XYZ file of C-alpha atoms in Angstrom:
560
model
C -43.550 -8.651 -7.521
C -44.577 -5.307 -8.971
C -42.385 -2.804 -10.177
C -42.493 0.481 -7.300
C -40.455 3.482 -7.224
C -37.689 3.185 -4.161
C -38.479 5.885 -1.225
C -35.468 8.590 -1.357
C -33.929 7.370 1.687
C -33.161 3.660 0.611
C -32.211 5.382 -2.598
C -29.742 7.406 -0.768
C -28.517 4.115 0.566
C -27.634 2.204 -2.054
C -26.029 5.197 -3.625
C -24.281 5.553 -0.605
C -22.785 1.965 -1.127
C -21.191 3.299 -4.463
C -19.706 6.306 -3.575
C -19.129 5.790 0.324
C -16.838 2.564 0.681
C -15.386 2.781 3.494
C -14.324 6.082 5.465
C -11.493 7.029 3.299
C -14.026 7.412 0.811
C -15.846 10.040 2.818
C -13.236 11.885 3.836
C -11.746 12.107 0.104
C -14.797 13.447 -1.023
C -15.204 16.166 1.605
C -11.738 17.400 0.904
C -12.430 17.179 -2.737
C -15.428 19.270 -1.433
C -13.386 21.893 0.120
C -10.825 22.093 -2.312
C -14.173 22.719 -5.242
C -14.749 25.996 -2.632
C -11.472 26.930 -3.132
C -10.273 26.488 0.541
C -6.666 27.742 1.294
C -6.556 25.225 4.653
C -8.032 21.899 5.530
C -8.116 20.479 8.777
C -9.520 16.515 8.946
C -10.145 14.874 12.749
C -10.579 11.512 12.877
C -11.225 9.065 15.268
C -11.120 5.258 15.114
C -10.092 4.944 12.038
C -12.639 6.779 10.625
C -14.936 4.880 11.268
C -16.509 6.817 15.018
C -15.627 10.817 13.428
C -14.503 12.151 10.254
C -14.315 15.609 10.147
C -13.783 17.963 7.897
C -12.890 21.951 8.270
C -12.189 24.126 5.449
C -11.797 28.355 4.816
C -13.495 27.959 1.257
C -16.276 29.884 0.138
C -19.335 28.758 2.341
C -22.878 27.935 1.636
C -25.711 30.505 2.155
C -28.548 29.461 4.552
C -30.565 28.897 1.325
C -27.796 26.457 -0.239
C -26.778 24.297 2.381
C -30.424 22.293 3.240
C -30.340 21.835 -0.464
C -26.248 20.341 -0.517
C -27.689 17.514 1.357
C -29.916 16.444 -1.621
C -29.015 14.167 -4.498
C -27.678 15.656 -7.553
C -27.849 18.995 -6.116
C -24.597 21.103 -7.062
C -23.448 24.217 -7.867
C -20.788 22.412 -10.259
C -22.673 21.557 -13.021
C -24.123 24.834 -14.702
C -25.179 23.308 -17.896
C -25.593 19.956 -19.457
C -22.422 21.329 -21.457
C -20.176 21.010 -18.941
C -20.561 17.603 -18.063
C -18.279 17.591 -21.360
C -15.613 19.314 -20.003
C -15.191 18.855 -16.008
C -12.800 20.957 -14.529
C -13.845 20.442 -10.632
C -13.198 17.081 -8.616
C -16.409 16.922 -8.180
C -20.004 17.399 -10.141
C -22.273 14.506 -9.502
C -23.778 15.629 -6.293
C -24.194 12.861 -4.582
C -21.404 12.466 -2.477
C -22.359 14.139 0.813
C -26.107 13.147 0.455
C -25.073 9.624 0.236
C -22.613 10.341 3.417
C -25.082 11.901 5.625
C -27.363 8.861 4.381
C -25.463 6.573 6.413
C -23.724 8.518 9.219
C -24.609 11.082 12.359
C -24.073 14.215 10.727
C -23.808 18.022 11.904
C -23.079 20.060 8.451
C -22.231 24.626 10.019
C -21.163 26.463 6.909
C -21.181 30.604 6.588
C -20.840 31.981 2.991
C -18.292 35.302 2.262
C -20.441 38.416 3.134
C -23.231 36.613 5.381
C -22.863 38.044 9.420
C -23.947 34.764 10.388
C -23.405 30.333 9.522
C -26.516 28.029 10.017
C -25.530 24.774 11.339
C -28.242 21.219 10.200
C -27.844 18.609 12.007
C -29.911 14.826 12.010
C -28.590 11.021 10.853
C -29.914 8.887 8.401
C -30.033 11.790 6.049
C -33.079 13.247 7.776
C -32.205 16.904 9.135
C -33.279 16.863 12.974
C -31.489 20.722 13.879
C -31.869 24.087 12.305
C -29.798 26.729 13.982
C -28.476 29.669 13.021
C -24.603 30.409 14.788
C -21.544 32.490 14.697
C -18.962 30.818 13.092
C -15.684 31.495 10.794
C -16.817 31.601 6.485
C -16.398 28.230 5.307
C -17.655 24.797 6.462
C -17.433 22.120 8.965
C -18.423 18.928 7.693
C -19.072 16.191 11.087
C -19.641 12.198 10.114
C -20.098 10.154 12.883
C -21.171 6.575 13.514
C -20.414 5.767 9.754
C -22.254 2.861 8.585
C -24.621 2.570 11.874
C -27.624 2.180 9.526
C -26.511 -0.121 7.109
C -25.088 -3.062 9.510
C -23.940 -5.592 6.235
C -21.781 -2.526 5.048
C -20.546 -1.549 8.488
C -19.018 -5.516 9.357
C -16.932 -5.077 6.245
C -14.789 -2.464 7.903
C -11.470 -3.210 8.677
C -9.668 -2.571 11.682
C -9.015 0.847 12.657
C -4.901 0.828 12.012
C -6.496 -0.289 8.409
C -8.582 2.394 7.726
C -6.133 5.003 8.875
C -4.233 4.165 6.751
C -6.234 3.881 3.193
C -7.742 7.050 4.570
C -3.727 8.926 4.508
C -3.169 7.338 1.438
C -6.325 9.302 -0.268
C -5.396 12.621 1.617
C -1.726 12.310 0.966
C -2.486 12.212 -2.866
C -4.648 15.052 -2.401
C -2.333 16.938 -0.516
C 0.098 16.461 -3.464
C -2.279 17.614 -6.143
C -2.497 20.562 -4.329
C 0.376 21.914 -3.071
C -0.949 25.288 -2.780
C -3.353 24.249 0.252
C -2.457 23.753 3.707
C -3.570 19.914 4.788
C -4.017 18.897 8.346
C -4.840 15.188 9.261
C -5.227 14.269 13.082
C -6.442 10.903 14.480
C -7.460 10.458 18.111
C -6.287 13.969 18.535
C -2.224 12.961 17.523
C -1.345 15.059 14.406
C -0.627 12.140 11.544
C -0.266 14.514 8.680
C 0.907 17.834 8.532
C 1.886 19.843 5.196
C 1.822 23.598 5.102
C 0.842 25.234 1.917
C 3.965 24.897 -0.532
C 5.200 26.964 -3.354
C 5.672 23.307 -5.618
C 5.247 19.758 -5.402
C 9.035 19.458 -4.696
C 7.922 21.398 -1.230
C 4.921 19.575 -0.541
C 6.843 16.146 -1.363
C 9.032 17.392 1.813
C 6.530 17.542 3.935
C 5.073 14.450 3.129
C 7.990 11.995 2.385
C 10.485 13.385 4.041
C 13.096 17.059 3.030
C 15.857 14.162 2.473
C 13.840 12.130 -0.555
C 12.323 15.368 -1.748
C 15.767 16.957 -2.524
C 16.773 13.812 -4.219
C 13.876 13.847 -6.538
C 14.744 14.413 -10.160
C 11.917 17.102 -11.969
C 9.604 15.823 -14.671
C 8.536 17.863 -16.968
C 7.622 17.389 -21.290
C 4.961 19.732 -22.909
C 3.476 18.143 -26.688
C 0.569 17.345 -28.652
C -1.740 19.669 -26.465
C -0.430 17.670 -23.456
C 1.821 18.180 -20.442
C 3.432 15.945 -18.068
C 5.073 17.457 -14.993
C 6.202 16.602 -11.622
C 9.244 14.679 -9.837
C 10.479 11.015 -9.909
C 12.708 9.428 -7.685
C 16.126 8.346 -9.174
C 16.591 4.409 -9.262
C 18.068 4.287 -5.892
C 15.451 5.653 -4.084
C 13.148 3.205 -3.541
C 9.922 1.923 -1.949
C 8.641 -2.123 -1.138
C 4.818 -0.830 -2.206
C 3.305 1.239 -5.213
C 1.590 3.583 -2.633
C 3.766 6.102 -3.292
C 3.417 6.153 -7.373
C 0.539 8.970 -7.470
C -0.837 10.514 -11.060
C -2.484 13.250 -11.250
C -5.086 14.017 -13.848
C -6.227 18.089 -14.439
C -5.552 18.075 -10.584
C -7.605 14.752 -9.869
C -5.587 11.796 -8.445
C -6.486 8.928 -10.730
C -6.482 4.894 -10.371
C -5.238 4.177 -13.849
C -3.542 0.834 -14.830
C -2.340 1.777 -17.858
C -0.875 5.264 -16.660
C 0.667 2.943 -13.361
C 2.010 0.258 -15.873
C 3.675 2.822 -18.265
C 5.319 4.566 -15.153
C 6.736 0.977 -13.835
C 7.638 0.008 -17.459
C 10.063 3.390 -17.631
C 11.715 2.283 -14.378
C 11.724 -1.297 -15.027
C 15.278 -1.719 -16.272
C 16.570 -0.140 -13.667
C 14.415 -1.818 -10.434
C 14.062 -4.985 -8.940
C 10.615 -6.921 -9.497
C 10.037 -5.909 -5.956
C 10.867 -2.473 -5.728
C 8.638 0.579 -6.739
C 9.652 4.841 -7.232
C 8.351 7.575 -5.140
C 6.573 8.986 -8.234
C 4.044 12.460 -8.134
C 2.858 13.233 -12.090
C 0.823 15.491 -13.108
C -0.876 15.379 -16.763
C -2.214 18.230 -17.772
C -4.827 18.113 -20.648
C -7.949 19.644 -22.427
C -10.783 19.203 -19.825
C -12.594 17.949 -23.182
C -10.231 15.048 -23.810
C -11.139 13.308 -20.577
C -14.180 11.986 -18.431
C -14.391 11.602 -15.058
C -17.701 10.657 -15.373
C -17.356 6.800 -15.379
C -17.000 5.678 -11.728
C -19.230 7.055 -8.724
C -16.307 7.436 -6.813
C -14.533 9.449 -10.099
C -11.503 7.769 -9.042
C -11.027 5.988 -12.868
C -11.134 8.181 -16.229
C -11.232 7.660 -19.190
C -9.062 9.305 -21.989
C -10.158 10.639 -25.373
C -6.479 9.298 -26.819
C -5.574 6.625 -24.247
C -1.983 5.569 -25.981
C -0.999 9.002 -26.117
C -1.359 9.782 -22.619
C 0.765 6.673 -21.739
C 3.490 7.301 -24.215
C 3.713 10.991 -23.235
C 4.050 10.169 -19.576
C 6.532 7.267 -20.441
C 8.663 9.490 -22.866
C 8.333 11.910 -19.838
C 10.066 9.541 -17.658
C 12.285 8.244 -19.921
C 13.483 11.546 -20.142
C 14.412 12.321 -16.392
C 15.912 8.612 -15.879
C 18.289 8.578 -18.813
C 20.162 11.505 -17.342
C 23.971 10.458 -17.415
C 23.990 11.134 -13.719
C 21.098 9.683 -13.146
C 21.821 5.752 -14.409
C 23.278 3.567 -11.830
C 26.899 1.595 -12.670
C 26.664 -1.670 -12.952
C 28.626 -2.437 -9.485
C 25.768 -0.519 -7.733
C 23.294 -2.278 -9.707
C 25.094 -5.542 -8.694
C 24.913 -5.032 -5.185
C 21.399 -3.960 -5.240
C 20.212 -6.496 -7.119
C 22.501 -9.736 -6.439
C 21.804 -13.217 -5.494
C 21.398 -13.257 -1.917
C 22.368 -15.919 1.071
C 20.562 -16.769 4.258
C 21.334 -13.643 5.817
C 20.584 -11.388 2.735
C 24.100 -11.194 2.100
C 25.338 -11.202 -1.735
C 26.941 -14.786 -2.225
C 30.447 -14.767 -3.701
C 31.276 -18.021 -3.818
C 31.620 -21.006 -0.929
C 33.371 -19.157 1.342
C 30.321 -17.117 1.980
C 27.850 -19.775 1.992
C 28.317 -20.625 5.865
C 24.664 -18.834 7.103
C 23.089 -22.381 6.412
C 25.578 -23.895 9.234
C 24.688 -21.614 12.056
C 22.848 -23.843 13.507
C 23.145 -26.815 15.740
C 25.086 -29.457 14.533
C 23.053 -32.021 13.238
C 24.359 -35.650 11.551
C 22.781 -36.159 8.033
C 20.703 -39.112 7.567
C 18.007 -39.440 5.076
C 14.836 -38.390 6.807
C 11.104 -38.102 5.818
C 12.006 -37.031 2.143
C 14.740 -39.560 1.441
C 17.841 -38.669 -0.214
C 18.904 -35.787 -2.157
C 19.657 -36.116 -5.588
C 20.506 -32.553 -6.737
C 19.299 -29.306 -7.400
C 17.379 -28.160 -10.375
C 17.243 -24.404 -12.233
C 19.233 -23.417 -8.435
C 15.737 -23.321 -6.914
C 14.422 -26.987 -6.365
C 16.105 -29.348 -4.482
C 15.421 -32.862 -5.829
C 14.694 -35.864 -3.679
C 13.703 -39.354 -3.222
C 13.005 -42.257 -1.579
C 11.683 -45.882 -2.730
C 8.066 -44.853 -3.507
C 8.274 -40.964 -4.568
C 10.436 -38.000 -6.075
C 10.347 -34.869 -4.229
C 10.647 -31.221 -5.879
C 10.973 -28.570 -2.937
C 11.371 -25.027 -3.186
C 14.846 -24.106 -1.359
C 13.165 -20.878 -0.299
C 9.966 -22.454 1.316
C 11.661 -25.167 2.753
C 14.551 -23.020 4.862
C 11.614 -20.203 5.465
C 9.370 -23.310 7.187
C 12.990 -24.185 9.332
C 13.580 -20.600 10.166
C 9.634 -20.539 11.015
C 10.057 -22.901 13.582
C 13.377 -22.173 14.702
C 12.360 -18.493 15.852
C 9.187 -20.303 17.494
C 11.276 -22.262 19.460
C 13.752 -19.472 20.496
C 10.591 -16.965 21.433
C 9.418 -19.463 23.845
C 12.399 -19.304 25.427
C 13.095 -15.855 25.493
C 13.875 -13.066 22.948
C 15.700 -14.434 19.524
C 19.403 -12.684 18.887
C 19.567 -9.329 17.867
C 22.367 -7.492 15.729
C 22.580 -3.937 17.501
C 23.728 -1.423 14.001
C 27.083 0.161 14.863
C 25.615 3.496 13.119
C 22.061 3.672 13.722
C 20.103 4.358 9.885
C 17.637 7.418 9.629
C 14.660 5.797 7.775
C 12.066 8.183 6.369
C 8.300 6.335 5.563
C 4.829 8.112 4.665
C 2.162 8.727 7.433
C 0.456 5.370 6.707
C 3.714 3.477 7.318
C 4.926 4.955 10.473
C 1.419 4.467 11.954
C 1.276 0.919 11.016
C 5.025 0.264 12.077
C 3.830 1.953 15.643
C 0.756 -0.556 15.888
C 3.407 -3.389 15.489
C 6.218 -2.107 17.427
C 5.974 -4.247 20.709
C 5.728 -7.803 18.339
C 8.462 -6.148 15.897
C 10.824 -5.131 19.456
C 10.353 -8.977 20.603
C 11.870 -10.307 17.747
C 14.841 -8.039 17.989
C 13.898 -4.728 15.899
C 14.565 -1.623 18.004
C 13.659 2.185 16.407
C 12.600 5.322 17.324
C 10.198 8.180 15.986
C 11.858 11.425 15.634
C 10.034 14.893 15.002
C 8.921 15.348 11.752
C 8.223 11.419 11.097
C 11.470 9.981 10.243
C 12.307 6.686 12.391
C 15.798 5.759 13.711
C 16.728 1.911 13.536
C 18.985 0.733 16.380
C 18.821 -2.827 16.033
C 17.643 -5.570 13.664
C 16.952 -9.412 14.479
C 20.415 -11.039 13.946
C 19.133 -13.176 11.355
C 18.620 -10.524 8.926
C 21.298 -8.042 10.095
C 22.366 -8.378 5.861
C 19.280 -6.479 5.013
C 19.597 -2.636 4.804
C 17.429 -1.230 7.540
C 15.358 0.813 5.136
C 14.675 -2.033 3.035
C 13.457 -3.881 6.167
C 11.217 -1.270 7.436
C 9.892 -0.903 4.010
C 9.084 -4.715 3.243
C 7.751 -4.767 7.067
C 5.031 -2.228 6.038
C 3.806 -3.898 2.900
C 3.915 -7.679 4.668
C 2.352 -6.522 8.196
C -0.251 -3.708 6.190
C -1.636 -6.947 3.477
C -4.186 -9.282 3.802
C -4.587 -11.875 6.350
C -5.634 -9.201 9.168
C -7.210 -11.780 11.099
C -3.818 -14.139 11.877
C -2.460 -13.956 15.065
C 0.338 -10.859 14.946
C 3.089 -12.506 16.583
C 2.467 -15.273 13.584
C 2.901 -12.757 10.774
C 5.485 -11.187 12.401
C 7.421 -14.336 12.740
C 6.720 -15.431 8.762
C 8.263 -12.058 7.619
C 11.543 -12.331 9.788
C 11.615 -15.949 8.835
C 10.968 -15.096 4.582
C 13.465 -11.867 4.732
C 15.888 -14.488 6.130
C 15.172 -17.692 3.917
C 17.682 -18.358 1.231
C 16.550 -16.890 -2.090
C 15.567 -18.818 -5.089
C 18.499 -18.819 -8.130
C 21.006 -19.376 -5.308
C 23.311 -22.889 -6.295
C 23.855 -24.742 -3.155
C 26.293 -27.441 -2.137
C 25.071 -31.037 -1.697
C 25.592 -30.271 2.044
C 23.108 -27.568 2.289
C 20.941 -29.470 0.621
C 20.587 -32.509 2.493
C 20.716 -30.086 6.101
C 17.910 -28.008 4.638
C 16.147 -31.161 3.795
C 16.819 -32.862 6.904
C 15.838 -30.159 9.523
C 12.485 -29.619 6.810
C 11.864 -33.545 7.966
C 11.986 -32.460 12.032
C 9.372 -29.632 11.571
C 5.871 -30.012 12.823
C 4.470 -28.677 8.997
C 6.606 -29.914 6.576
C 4.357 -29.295 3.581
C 3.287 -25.742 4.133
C 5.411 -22.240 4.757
C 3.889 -19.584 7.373
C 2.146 -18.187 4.012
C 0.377 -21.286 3.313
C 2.166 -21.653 0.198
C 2.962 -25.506 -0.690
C 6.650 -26.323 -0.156
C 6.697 -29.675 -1.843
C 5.795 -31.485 -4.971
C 5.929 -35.156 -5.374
C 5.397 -37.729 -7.899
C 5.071 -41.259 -7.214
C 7.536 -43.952 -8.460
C 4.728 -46.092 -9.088
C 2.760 -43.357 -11.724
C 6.534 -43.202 -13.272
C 6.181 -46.800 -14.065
C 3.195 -46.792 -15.109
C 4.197 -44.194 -17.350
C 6.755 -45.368 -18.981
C 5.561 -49.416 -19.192
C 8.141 -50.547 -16.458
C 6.988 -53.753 -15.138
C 9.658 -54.453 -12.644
């Protein structure tokens, strides 16, 4: 084959595959558009996900009729004066290629009216070819209109996820934004329902209000350490206030929101004392630096940077926390950090000895006989319970094994009718970001069948009435919480009554580190041996090991 220059338009696509992933992507980088123009308001409609309409409205500065046909080229910008200032970029965005690559892929209609001009011109075409020239009336700013994203490029388009899906990366992009700019009014609707509404704010504190909730953002403590050129500022939560995911961790960089691992693992690291393994802050930090000392200018999506003096960045944000957390006031006792950390029993209830041990024995009665995995011999590090029979040794996880029983059980009980449920004598006030409350409302009739029962309430909060009376330990919060990050992860295409049923049955499980008496032991062995899938948990993770007798002798020369 000879070397050729590609046409523009397939070079439009494959650009379009590096800054355009999915239609989060597009709608960041319009905002990030808008917010360049200095727009006061920004209004986002979306439809399907994203995935059928993302639009974009802003009150920013406009293009002239002579600027916009030229916006919708590559590397076209008005960011970018000099080769200079691709040194020192101090806008979110300078490459110029995000819209061309948009309007590559999508049915596009781009009206935009400049301060001072009586009159807008609207383009409008797909594929990146303009098909409509017209001149309108219309307010100064611009209206950016994707549809049909994808409908060109078919191998990009199958990769989509589901709509619930990509509602809910796309909040997570525009709720950063919204909190690196407090000073901008953000709207975000989706099939015409408002799913995001934050007024312009005087300070993040505000903003964090209207995004998580006036009850978390009062609680949050204030950030703030200036040295070295550098300054880190913003709020934490205090160690009590809590989240199951890390969507809520956001860092700012000169006003950019930044995927950093470094900057992520320094923040964890400050609060890791001080959390569970499984629990994350509510975190908004902003560093503010030399435009000099960074570069944007190493992803096409500019959501990675790179720092001029990495470690100092990461100790000043760590020292930054550190600060905030160490607060006398701020440090939980150890009782509190006892009961929100302790060993917990099959109902997620903190074990104080036998007397609270009997969750196991709600069950049937059952006589113990040695079943499919022979005997039990003991229990090793309070985790594995050790077996055997003639021909093999069995190591099973106590967790995976009662989670596969639990499995089953609820199976069992849904085919006969709804499983128990443990009604709350106070209903709990739970507040969770736009993306959670919109997946939690695409689950709500599987989550209501196994015996969860909430409410929305105005301004997004949810009120939990019930719980499934297997977990009615758990704190409702907590339950809500791990709900979202189980029912929002991978594994999209299993049936939703299935994952539903593996994260009741898991939150209910006994825990691993938990000592158990020889009776629970051979019952959670036994009722393992009556399951249909004795060797695999919902999760597909293995819940036995086992070594053969006959590899032991050989092992160790035994003859007999």
């Amino acid at each position: 084959m000879r070397i050729r220059r590609l046409p523009d338009h397939l070079v439009n696509k494959i650009a379009a595959g590096e800054v355009v992933e999915r239609p989060a992507s597009a709608a960041k980088e319009l905002v990030e558009n808008a917010l360049d123009a200095g727009a006061g308001a920004i209004a986002v409609d979306l439809r399907d996900g994203g995935a059928a309409l993302v639009r974009v409205t802003d009150d920013g500065a406009g293009m002239t009729a002579e600027e916009l046909p030229l916006a919708l080229e590559r590397h076209a910008t008005s960011k970018l004066p000099s080769d200079a200032d691709l040194d020192a970029i101090a806008t979110l965005g300078f490459r110029g290629e995000a819209l061309a690559a948009i309007v590559a892929v999508s049915r596009f209609t781009v009206t935009s009216r400049a301060r001072g001009a009586a009159e807008g011109l609207r383009l409008a075409g797909e594929g990146g070819a303009i098909a409509q020239r017209l001149t309108v009336p219309c307010e100064i700013g611009t209206t950016v209109e994707v549809r049909d994203l994808f409908f060109n490029t078919p191998a990009r388009l199958k990769f989509l996820k589901s709509a619930t899906t990509e509602l809910g990366a796309t909040l997570r992009a525009l709720t950063q934004l919204a909190l690196a700019h407090p000073e901008v009014q953000f709207r975000v609707a989706h099939n015409g329902r408002a799913s995001l509404t934050a007024p312009a704010a005087k300070d993040v504190r505000e903003r964090a209000g209207a995004v998580w909730s006036w009850t978390i953002a009062q609680r949050l403590l204030r950030v703030d350490r200036a040295e070295h050129g550098l300054r880190v500022h913003g709020f934490a939560s205090p160690p009590d206030l809590t989240r199951g995911g890390r969507d809520d961790v956001v860092i700012i960089v000169n006003g950019r929101p930044v995927r950093d691992p470094a900057l992520l693992q320094a923040t964890l690291a400050a609060y890791r004392p001080l959390l569970a393994r499984d629990r994350f802050p509510l975190v908004v930090l902003a560093v503010d630096m030399p435009a000099a000392d960074v570069d944007a200018n190493v992803h096409p999506t500019k959501a990675w940077v790179r720092f001029r003096h990495p470690r100092l960045v990461q100790e000043m944000l760590a020292a930054a926390l550190h600060a905030a957390l160490r607060a006398p006031d701020v440090v939980p006792t150890m009782g509190a950090a006892a009961a929100e950390g302790g060993a917990q029993g099959a109902t997620g209830e903190p074990f104080q000895g036998q007397d609270t041990q009997h969750a196991l024995f709600a069950e049937t009665p059952a006589a113990y006989a040695p079943g499919r995995f022979g005997r039990v011999l003991g229990q090793v590090q309070d985790t594995f319970i050790v077996a055997t029979t003639d021909d093999e040794v069995f190591f099973l996880d106590q967790h995976v094994v009662h989670e596969r029983v639990l499995f089953e059980r609820l199976e069992t009980e849904l085919a006969v009718g709804a499983p128990p449920s443990q009604a709350l004598l106070f209903p709990e006030t739970v507040d969770l970001p736009p993306a959670a409350r919109t997946l939690l409302e695409r689950w709500r009739p599987t989550l209501e069948r196994l015996g969860f029962a909430f409410e929305p309430r105005p301004g997004g909060a949810l009120v939990v009435s019930a719980v499934p009376a297997l977990l009615k330990g758990d704190e409702p919060r907590r339950l809500l919480e791990a709900a979202v990050d189980e029912l929002g992860g991978p594994k999209a295409d299993a049936p939703a009554m299935e994952r539903a049923l593996a994260f009741v049955a898991c939150r209910g499980a006994i825990k691993a580190n938990t000592p158990l008496a020889r009776e629970e032991m051979e019952r959670l062995v036994g009722d393992l041996g009556q399951t249909r899938t004795p060797y695999f948990c919902p999760h597909g993770r293995p819940i036995v090991s086992r070594v053969s007798m006959q590899d032991i002798r050989r092992e160790l020369k035994r003859t007999w």
